[in-house]
Coordinates of C-alpha atoms in Angstrom, one line a residue:
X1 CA 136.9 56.7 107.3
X2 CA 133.8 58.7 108.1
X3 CA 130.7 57.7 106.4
X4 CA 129.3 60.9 104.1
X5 CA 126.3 60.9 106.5
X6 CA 128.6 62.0 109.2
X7 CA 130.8 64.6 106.7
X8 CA 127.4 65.8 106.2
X9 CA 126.5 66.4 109.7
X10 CA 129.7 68.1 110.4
X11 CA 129.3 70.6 107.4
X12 CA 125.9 71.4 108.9
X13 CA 127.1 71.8 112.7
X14 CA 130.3 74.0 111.2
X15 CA 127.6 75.9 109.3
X16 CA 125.4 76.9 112.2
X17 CA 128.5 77.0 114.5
X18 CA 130.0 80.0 112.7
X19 CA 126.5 82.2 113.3
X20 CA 126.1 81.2 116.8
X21 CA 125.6 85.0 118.5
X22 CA 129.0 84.3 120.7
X23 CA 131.6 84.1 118.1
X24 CA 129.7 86.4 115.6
X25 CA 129.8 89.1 118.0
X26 CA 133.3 89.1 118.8
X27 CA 134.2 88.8 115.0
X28 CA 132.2 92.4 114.3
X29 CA 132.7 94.1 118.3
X30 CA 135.9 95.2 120.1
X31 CA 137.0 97.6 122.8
X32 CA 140.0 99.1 122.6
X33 CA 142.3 101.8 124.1
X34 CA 143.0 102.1 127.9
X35 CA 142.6 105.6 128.6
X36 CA 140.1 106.8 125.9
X37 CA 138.0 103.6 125.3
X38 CA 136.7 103.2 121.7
X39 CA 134.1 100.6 120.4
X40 CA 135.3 99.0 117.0
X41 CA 132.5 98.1 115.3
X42 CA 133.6 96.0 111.7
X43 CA 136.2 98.4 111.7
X44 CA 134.7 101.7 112.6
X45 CA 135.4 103.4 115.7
X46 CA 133.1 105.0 118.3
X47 CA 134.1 106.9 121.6
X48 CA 133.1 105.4 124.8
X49 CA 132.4 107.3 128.1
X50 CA 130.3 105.4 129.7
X51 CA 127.5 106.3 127.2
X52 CA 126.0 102.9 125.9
X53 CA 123.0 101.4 125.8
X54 CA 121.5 98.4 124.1
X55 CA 118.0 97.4 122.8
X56 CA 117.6 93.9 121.1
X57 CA 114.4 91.8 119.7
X58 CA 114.4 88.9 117.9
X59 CA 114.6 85.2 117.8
X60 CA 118.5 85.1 118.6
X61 CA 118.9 88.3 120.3
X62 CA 119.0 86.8 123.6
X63 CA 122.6 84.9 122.6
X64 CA 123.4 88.2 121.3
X65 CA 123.0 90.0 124.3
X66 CA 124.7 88.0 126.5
X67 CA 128.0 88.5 123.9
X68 CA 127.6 92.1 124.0
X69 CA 127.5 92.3 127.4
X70 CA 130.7 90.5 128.1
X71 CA 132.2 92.2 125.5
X72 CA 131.2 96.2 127.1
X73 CA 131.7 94.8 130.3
X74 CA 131.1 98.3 132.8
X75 CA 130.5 101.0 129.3
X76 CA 126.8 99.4 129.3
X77 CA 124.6 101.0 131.3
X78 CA 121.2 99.8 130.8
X79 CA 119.6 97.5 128.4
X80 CA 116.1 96.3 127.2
X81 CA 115.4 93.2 124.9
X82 CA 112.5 91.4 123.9
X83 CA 113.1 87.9 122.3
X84 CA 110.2 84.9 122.1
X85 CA 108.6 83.4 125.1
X86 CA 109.9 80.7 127.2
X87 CA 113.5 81.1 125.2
X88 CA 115.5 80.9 128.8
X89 CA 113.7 77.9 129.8
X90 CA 114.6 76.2 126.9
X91 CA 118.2 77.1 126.4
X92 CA 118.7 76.6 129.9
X93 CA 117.0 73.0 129.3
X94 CA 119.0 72.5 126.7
X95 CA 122.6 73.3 128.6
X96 CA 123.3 76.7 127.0
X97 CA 124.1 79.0 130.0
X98 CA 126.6 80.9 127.2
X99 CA 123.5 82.0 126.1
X100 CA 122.0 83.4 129.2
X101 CA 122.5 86.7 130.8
X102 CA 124.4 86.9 134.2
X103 CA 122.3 87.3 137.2
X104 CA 122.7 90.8 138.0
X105 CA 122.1 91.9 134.5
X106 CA 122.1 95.5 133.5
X107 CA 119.9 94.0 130.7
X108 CA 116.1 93.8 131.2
X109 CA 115.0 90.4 129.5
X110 CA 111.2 90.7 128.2
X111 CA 109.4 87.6 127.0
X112 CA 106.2 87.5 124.5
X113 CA 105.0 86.9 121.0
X114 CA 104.0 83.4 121.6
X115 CA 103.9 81.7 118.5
X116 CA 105.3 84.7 116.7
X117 CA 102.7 86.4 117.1
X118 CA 102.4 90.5 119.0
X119 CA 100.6 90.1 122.0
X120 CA 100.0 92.6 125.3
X121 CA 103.8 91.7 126.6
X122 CA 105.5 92.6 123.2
X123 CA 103.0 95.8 123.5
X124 CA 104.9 96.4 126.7
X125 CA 108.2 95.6 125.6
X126 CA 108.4 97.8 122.7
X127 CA 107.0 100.5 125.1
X128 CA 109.7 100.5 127.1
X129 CA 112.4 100.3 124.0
X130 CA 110.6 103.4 122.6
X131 CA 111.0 105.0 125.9
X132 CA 115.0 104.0 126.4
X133 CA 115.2 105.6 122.8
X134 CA 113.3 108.7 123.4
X135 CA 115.3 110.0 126.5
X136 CA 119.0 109.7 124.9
X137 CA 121.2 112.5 123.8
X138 CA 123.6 113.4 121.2
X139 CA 126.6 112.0 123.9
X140 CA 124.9 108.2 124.0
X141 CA 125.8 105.2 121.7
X142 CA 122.4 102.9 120.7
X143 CA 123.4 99.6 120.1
X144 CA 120.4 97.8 118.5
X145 CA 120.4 93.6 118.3
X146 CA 118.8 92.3 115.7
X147 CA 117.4 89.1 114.5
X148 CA 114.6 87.3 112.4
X149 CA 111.4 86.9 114.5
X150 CA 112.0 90.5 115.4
X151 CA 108.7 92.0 113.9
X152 CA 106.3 90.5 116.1
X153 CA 108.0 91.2 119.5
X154 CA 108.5 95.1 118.5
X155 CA 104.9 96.2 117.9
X156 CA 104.0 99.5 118.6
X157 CA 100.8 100.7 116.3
X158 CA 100.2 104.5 115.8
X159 CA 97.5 105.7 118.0
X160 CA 95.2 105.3 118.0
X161 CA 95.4 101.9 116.4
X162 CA 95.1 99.1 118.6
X163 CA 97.2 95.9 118.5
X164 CA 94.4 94.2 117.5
X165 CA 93.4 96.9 114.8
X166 CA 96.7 96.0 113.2
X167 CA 96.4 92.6 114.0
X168 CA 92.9 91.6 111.5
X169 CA 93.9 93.9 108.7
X170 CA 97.2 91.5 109.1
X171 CA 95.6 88.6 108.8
X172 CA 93.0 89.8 106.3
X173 CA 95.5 90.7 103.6
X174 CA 97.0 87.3 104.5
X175 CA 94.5 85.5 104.0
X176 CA 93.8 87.1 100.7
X177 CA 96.7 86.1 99.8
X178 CA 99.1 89.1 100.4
X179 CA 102.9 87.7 100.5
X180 CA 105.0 88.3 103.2
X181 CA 106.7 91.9 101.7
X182 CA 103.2 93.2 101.1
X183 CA 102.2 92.4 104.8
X184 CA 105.6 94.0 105.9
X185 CA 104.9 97.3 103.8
X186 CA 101.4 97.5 105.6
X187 CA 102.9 96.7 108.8
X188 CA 105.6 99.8 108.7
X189 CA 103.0 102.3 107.9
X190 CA 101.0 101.9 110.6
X191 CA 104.0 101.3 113.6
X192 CA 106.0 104.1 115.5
X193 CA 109.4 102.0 115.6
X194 CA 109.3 100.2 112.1
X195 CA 110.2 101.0 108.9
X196 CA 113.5 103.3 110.5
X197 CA 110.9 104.6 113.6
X198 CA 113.3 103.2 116.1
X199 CA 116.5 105.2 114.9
X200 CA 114.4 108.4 114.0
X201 CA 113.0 108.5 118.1
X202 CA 116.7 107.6 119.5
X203 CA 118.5 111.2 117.3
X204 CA 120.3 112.4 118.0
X205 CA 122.3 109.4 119.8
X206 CA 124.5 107.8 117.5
X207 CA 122.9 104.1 116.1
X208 CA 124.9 101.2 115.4
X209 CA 122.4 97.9 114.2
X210 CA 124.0 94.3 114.7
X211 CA 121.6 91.9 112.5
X212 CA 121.3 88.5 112.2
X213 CA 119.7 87.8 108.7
X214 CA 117.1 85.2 108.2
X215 CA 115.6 87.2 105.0
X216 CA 116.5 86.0 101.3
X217 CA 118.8 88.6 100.2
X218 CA 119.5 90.5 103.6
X219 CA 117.4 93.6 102.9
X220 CA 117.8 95.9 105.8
X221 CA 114.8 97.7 105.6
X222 CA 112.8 94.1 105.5
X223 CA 114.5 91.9 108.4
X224 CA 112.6 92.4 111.4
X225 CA 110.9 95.3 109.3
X226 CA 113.7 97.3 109.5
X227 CA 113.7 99.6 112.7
X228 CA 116.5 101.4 112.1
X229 CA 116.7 101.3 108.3
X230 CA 115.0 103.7 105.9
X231 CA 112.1 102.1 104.4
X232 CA 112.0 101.7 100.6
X233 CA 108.1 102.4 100.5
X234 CA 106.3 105.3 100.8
X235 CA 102.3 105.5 101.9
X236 CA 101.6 105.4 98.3
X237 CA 103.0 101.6 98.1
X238 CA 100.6 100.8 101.4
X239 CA 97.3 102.3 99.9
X240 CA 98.4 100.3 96.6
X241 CA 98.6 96.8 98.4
X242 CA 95.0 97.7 100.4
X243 CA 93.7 98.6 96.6
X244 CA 94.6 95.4 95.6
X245 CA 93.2 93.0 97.9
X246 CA 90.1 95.4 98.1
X247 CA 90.3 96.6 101.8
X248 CA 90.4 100.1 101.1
X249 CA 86.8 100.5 102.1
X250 CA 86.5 98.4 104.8
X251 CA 89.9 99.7 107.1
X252 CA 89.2 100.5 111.1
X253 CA 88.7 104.0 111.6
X254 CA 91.9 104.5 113.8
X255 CA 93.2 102.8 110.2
X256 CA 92.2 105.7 108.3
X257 CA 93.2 108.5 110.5
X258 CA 97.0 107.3 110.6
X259 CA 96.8 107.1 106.6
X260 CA 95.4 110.6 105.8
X261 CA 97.7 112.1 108.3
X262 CA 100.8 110.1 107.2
X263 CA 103.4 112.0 105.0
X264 CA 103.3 110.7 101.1
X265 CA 107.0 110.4 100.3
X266 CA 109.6 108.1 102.4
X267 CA 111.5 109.9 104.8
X268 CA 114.8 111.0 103.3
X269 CA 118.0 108.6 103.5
X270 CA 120.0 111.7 105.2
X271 CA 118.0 111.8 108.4
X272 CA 119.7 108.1 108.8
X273 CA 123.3 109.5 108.8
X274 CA 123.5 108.9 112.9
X275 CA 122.8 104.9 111.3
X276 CA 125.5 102.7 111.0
X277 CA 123.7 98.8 110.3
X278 CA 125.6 96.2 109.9
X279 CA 124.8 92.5 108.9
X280 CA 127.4 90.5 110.9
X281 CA 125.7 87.0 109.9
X282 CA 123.4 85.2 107.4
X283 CA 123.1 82.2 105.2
X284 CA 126.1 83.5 102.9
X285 CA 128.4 83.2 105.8
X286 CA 127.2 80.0 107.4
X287 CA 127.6 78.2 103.5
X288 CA 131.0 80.0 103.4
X289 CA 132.1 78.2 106.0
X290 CA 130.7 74.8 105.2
X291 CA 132.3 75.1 101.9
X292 CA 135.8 75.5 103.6
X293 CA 135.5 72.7 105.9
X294 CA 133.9 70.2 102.9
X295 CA 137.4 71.1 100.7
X296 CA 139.5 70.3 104.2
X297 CA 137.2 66.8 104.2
X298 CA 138.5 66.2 100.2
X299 CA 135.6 67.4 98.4
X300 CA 135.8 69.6 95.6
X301 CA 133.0 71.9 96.4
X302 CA 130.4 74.6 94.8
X303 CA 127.9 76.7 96.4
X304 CA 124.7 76.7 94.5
X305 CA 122.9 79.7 96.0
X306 CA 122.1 81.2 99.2
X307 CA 118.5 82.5 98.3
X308 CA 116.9 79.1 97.2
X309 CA 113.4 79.4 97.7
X310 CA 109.8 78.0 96.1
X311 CA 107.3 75.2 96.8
X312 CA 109.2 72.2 98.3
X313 CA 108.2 70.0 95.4
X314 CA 109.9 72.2 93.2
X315 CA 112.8 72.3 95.0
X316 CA 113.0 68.9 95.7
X317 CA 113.1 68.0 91.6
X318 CA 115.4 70.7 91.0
X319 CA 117.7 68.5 94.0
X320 CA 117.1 65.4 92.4
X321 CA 117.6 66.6 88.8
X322 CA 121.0 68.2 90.3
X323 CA 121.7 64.5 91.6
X324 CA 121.2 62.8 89.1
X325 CA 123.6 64.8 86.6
X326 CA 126.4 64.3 89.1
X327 CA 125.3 60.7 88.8
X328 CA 126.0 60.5 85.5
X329 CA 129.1 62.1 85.6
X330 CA 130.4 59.9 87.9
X331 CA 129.4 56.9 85.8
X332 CA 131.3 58.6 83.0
X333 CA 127.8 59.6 81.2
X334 CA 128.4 63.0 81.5
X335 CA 128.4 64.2 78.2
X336 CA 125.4 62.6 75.9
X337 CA 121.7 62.7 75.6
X338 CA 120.9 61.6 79.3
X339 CA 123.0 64.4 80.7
X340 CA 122.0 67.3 77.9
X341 CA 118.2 66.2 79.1
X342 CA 119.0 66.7 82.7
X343 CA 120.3 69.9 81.9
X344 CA 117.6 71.2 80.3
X345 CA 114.9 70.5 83.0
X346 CA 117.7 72.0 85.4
X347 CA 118.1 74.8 83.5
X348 CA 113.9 75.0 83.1
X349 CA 113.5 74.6 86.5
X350 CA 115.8 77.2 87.7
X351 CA 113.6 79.3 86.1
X352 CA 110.4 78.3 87.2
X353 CA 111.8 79.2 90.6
X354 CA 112.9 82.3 89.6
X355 CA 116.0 81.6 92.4
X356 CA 117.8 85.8 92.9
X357 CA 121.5 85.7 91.8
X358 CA 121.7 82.1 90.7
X359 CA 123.1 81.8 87.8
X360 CA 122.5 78.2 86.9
X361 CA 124.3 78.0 83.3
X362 CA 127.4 79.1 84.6
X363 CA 127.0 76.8 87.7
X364 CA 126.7 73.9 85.2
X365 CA 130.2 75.0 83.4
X366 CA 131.5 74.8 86.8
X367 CA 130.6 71.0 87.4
X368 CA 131.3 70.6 83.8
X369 CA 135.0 71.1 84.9
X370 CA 134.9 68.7 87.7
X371 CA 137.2 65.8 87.6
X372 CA 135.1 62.3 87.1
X373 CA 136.2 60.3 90.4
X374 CA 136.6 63.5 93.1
X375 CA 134.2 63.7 96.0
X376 CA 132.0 66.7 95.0
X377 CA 129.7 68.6 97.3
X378 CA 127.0 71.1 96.2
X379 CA 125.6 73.4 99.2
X380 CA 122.9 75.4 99.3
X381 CA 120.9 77.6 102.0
X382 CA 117.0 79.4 101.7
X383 CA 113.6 78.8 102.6
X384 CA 111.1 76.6 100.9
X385 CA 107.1 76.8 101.3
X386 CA 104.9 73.7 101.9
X387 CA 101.3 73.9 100.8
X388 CA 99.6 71.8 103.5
X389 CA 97.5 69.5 102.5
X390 CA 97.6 66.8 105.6
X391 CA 97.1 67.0 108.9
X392 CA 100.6 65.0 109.4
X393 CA 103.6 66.1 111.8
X394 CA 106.8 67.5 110.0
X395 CA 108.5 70.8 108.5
X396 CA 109.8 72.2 105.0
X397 CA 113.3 70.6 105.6
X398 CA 112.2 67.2 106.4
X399 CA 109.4 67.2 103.4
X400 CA 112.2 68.3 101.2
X401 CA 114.3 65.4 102.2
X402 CA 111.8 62.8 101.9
X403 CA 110.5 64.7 98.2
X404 CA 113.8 63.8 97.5
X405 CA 114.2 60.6 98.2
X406 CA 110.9 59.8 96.3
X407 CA 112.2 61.9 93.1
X408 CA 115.6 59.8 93.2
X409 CA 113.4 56.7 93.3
X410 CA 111.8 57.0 90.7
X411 CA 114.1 58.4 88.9
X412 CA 116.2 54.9 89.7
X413 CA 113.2 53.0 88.2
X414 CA 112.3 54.5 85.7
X415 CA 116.3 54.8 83.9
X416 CA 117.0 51.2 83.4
X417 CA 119.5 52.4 80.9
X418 CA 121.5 54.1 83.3
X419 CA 123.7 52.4 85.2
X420 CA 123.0 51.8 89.0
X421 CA 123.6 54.3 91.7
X422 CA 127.9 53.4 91.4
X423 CA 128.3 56.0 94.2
X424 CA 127.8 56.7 97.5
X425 CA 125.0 59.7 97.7
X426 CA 123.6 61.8 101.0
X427 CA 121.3 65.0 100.6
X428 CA 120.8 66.6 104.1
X429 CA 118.4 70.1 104.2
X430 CA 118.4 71.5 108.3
X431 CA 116.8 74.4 109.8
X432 CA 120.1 76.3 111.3
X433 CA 117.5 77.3 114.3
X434 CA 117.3 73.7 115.2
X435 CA 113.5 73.5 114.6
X436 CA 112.3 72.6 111.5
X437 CA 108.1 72.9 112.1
X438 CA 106.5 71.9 115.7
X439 CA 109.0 68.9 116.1
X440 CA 112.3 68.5 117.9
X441 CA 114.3 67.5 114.5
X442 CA 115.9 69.9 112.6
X443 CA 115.6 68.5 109.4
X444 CA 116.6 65.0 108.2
X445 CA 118.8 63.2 105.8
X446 CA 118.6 61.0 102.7
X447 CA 120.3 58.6 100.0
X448 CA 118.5 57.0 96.4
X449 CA 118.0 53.8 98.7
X450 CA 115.7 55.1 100.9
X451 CA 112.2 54.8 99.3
X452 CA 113.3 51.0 98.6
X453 CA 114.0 50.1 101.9
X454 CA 111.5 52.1 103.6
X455 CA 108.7 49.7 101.4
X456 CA 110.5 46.7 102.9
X457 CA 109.8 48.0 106.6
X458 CA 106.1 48.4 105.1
X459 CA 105.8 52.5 105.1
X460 CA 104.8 53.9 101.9
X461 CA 106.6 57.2 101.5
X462 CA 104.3 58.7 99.0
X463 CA 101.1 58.0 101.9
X464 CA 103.1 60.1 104.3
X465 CA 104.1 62.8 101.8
X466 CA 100.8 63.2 100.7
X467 CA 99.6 63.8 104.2
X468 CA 102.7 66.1 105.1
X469 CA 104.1 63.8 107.5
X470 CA 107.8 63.5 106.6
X471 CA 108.3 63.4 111.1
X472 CA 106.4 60.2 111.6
X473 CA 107.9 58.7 108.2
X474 CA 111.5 59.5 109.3
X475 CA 110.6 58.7 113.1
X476 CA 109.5 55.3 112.2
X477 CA 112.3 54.7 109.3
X478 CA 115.4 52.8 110.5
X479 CA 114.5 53.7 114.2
X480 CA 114.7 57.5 113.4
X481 CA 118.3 57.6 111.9
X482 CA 117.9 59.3 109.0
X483 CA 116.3 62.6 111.4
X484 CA 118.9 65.6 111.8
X485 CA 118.4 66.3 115.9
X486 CA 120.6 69.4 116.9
X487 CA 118.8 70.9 119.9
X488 CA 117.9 74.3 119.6
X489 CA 120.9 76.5 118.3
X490 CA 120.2 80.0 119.4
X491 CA 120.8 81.2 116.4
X492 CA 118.6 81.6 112.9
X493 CA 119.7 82.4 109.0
X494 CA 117.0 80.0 107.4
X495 CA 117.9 76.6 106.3
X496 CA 120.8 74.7 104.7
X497 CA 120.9 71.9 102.6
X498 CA 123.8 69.8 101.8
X499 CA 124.4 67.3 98.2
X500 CA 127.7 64.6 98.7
X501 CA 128.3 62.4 96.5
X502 CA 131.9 60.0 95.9
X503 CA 132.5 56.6 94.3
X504 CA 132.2 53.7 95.8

């Protein structure tokens, strides 16, 4: 029989598999008709002539646009996208020519934002998507592709801001400690094509937005900073965030002129009724998925939340504390003081965290129910935050593992009147992008025995924790086993982590 390490493994490849561009394209776009073409769009149907054109930018968009194109075939007549540098390299590296455009394209392929962040070629690219917008009528279809990563390769300040105008006051309110929603207020006020800029210049062409969500929550108007969406905010909201952090009084000039000229209240939702924006994937739909293969595999299985997000260390106890109750129910201590103490530091965690949607009592009634000798698996999907500390290699997914595998530990040591681990036990957490930090894993795996064995090979877990280098540790570890390697997927919707757990 499989081991759980490699029912894990599958769960995660089944996950990212069904948000691949490919098949979630053709799930959400079809032609049909012979005579009078139509594009069915989830559903809804729009009138071809030979009228389309396509815009894309983002992290996955390059997938995407490949799809599209095979799917609209001769109705696409000209195309512009901008996706990260050096993607085509790398996926053709990596073996994924399903990816790639055909070589006589009617897509223009634009590459910048290295590192994610605008530079002169994302400038230039969201140019010439402004432009495409600009010239279309009230006869042309827009089909926008979008995916997370998509804010920094469609930059396009208000003159006369410069790119690098926009760029410090960025980085100042970051580095005063502005989070990423603040930044992404500040952003849409000053940009032509964000904050619903991109569907306001292409009117009065009919819009239709494909996005890939990689945001907690799928907010349209925050994903990529929502260029075809209307904003939530108004210049009120911007000039309250400046306040805040105290740059008011120190903003460029060019700053200050787009400000006082801006209009106060958000544009109105019914100048977006030539909109239609549709979110065909995101981490609901990948953990959907897993859940369906994990009950095919035997396991009784319960999704915990698709918007888990917080410090790593905090996520990691609220894993092991998660753990260790299924633990106990396994070993028939599922009901008693151990297990109502469990619970409560679940329950006060939850909280801490402050997790949207998740409603942890009722999830708890749920494994309550659970029969005491069925394989259960608990997924999850979101994005932690790491507070660096080191200067080690590694990312949030394989920190969270190895936090993890530390908390179980002790947690092993220091409940002598618990019975042993009776049960076999694998937490996996994976980026679905493939990259989790500046390393070539994707995330890694772990089991309550790890820690233990890792101080017989003579690595000291909590040394390499403390220096945030979970890579090394889990390069090092069992010649690299525990690591989750994928490749690069081509797709993104955050990250997904997995709990199994059965008797031995």
């Amino acid at each position: 029989s499989m081991s759980l390490r490699e029912h894990a493994l599958a769960l995660f490849r089944t996950a990212v598999g069904t948000v691949r561009p490919a098949p979630m394209l053709k799930r959400a776009v079809k032609l049909q008709g012979d005579g009078d073409t139509q594009l069915l769009v989830k559903g809804q149907a729009f009138p071809l002539k030979r009228n389309l054109y396509l815009v894309g930018f983002g992290k996955a968009v390059l997938g995407m646009a490949a799809a599209a194109e095979e799917i609209l075939g001769d109705h696409l007549i000209q195309g512009i996208i901008n996706v990260p540098l050096g993607i085509q390299e790398s996926l053709r590296r990596a073996g994924m020519q399903e990816m790639l455009l055909k070589p006589h394209s009617k897509i223009q392929v634009i590459e910048s934002a290295k590192n994610n962040l605008p530079d002169l070629e994302a400038l230039k690219g969201a140019a010439a998507i402004q432009q495409l917008a600009e010239g279309l009528t009230a006869d042309d279809l827009l089909l926008v592709l979008i995916s997370g990563g998509g804010s920094a390769l469609l930059p396009a300040p208000i003159p006369p801001i410069l790119l690098e105008e926009k760029e410090k006051l960025t980085k100042m309110l970051a580095s005063r400690g502005a989070a990423i929603q603040e930044l992404n207020i500040v952003r849409k006020a000053l940009s032509v094509l964000k904050g619903g800029g991109l569907a306001r210049i292409a009117y009065p062409a009919q819009v239709i937005s494909l996005i890939l969500s990689d945001v907690i929550g799928d907010p349209l108007d925050i994903i990529a900073s929502g260029p075809t969406a209307a904003s939530s905010h108004s210049i009120q909201d911007c000039l309250q965030i400046l306040t805040k952090y105290n740059l008011l009084h120190s903003l460029p000039k060019s700053v200050e002129t787009v400000l006082s000229r801006s209009p106060t209240k958000p544009t109105a939702p019914e100048d977006y009724s030539h909109v239609c924006n549709i979110i065909i994937g995101s981490n609901t739909l990948a953990l959907d998925e897993a859940k369906r293969q994990a009950e095919g595999l035997g396991y009784t299985t319960l999704i915990l939340s698709a918007a888990v997000r917080g410090e790593v260390g905090h996520v990691a106890m609220l894993y092991c504390q998660l753990i260790q109750l299924l633990h106990l129910g396994f070993t028939g201590l599922g009901e008693g003081i151990l297990s109502d103490g469990v619970r409560g530091n679940l329950l006060r965690l939850a909280a801490e965290l402050e997790i949207p949607g998740l409603d942890l009592a009722e999830f708890l009634q749920a494994l309550r129910g659970l029969g005491p000798k069925s394989p259960v698996c608990i997924l999850a999907g979101g994005e932690t935050t790491v507070q660096l500390q080191g200067t080690g290699k590694g990312g949030r997914n394989q920190e969270l593992a190895l936090r993890v595998a530390l908390g179980l530990h002790r947690a092993g040591a220091v409940e002598t009147g618990s019975p042993p681990w009776h049960c076999e036990i694998i937490f996996l957490s994976g980026g679905t992008d493939g990259q989790d930090g500046p390393t070539e894993a994707a995330g890694a795996f772990c089991s309550p025995e790890l820690v233990g064995e890792a101080l017989q090979e003579g690595l000291d877990v909590e040394a390499f924790l403390s220096n945030n280098d979970s890579y090394t540790f889990f390069s090092q570890f069992q010649g690299g086993h525990h690591l989750l390697v994928t490749g690069l997927t081509g797709t993104n919707v955050m990250d997904i982590q997995a709990i199994l757990i059965r008797a031995t």
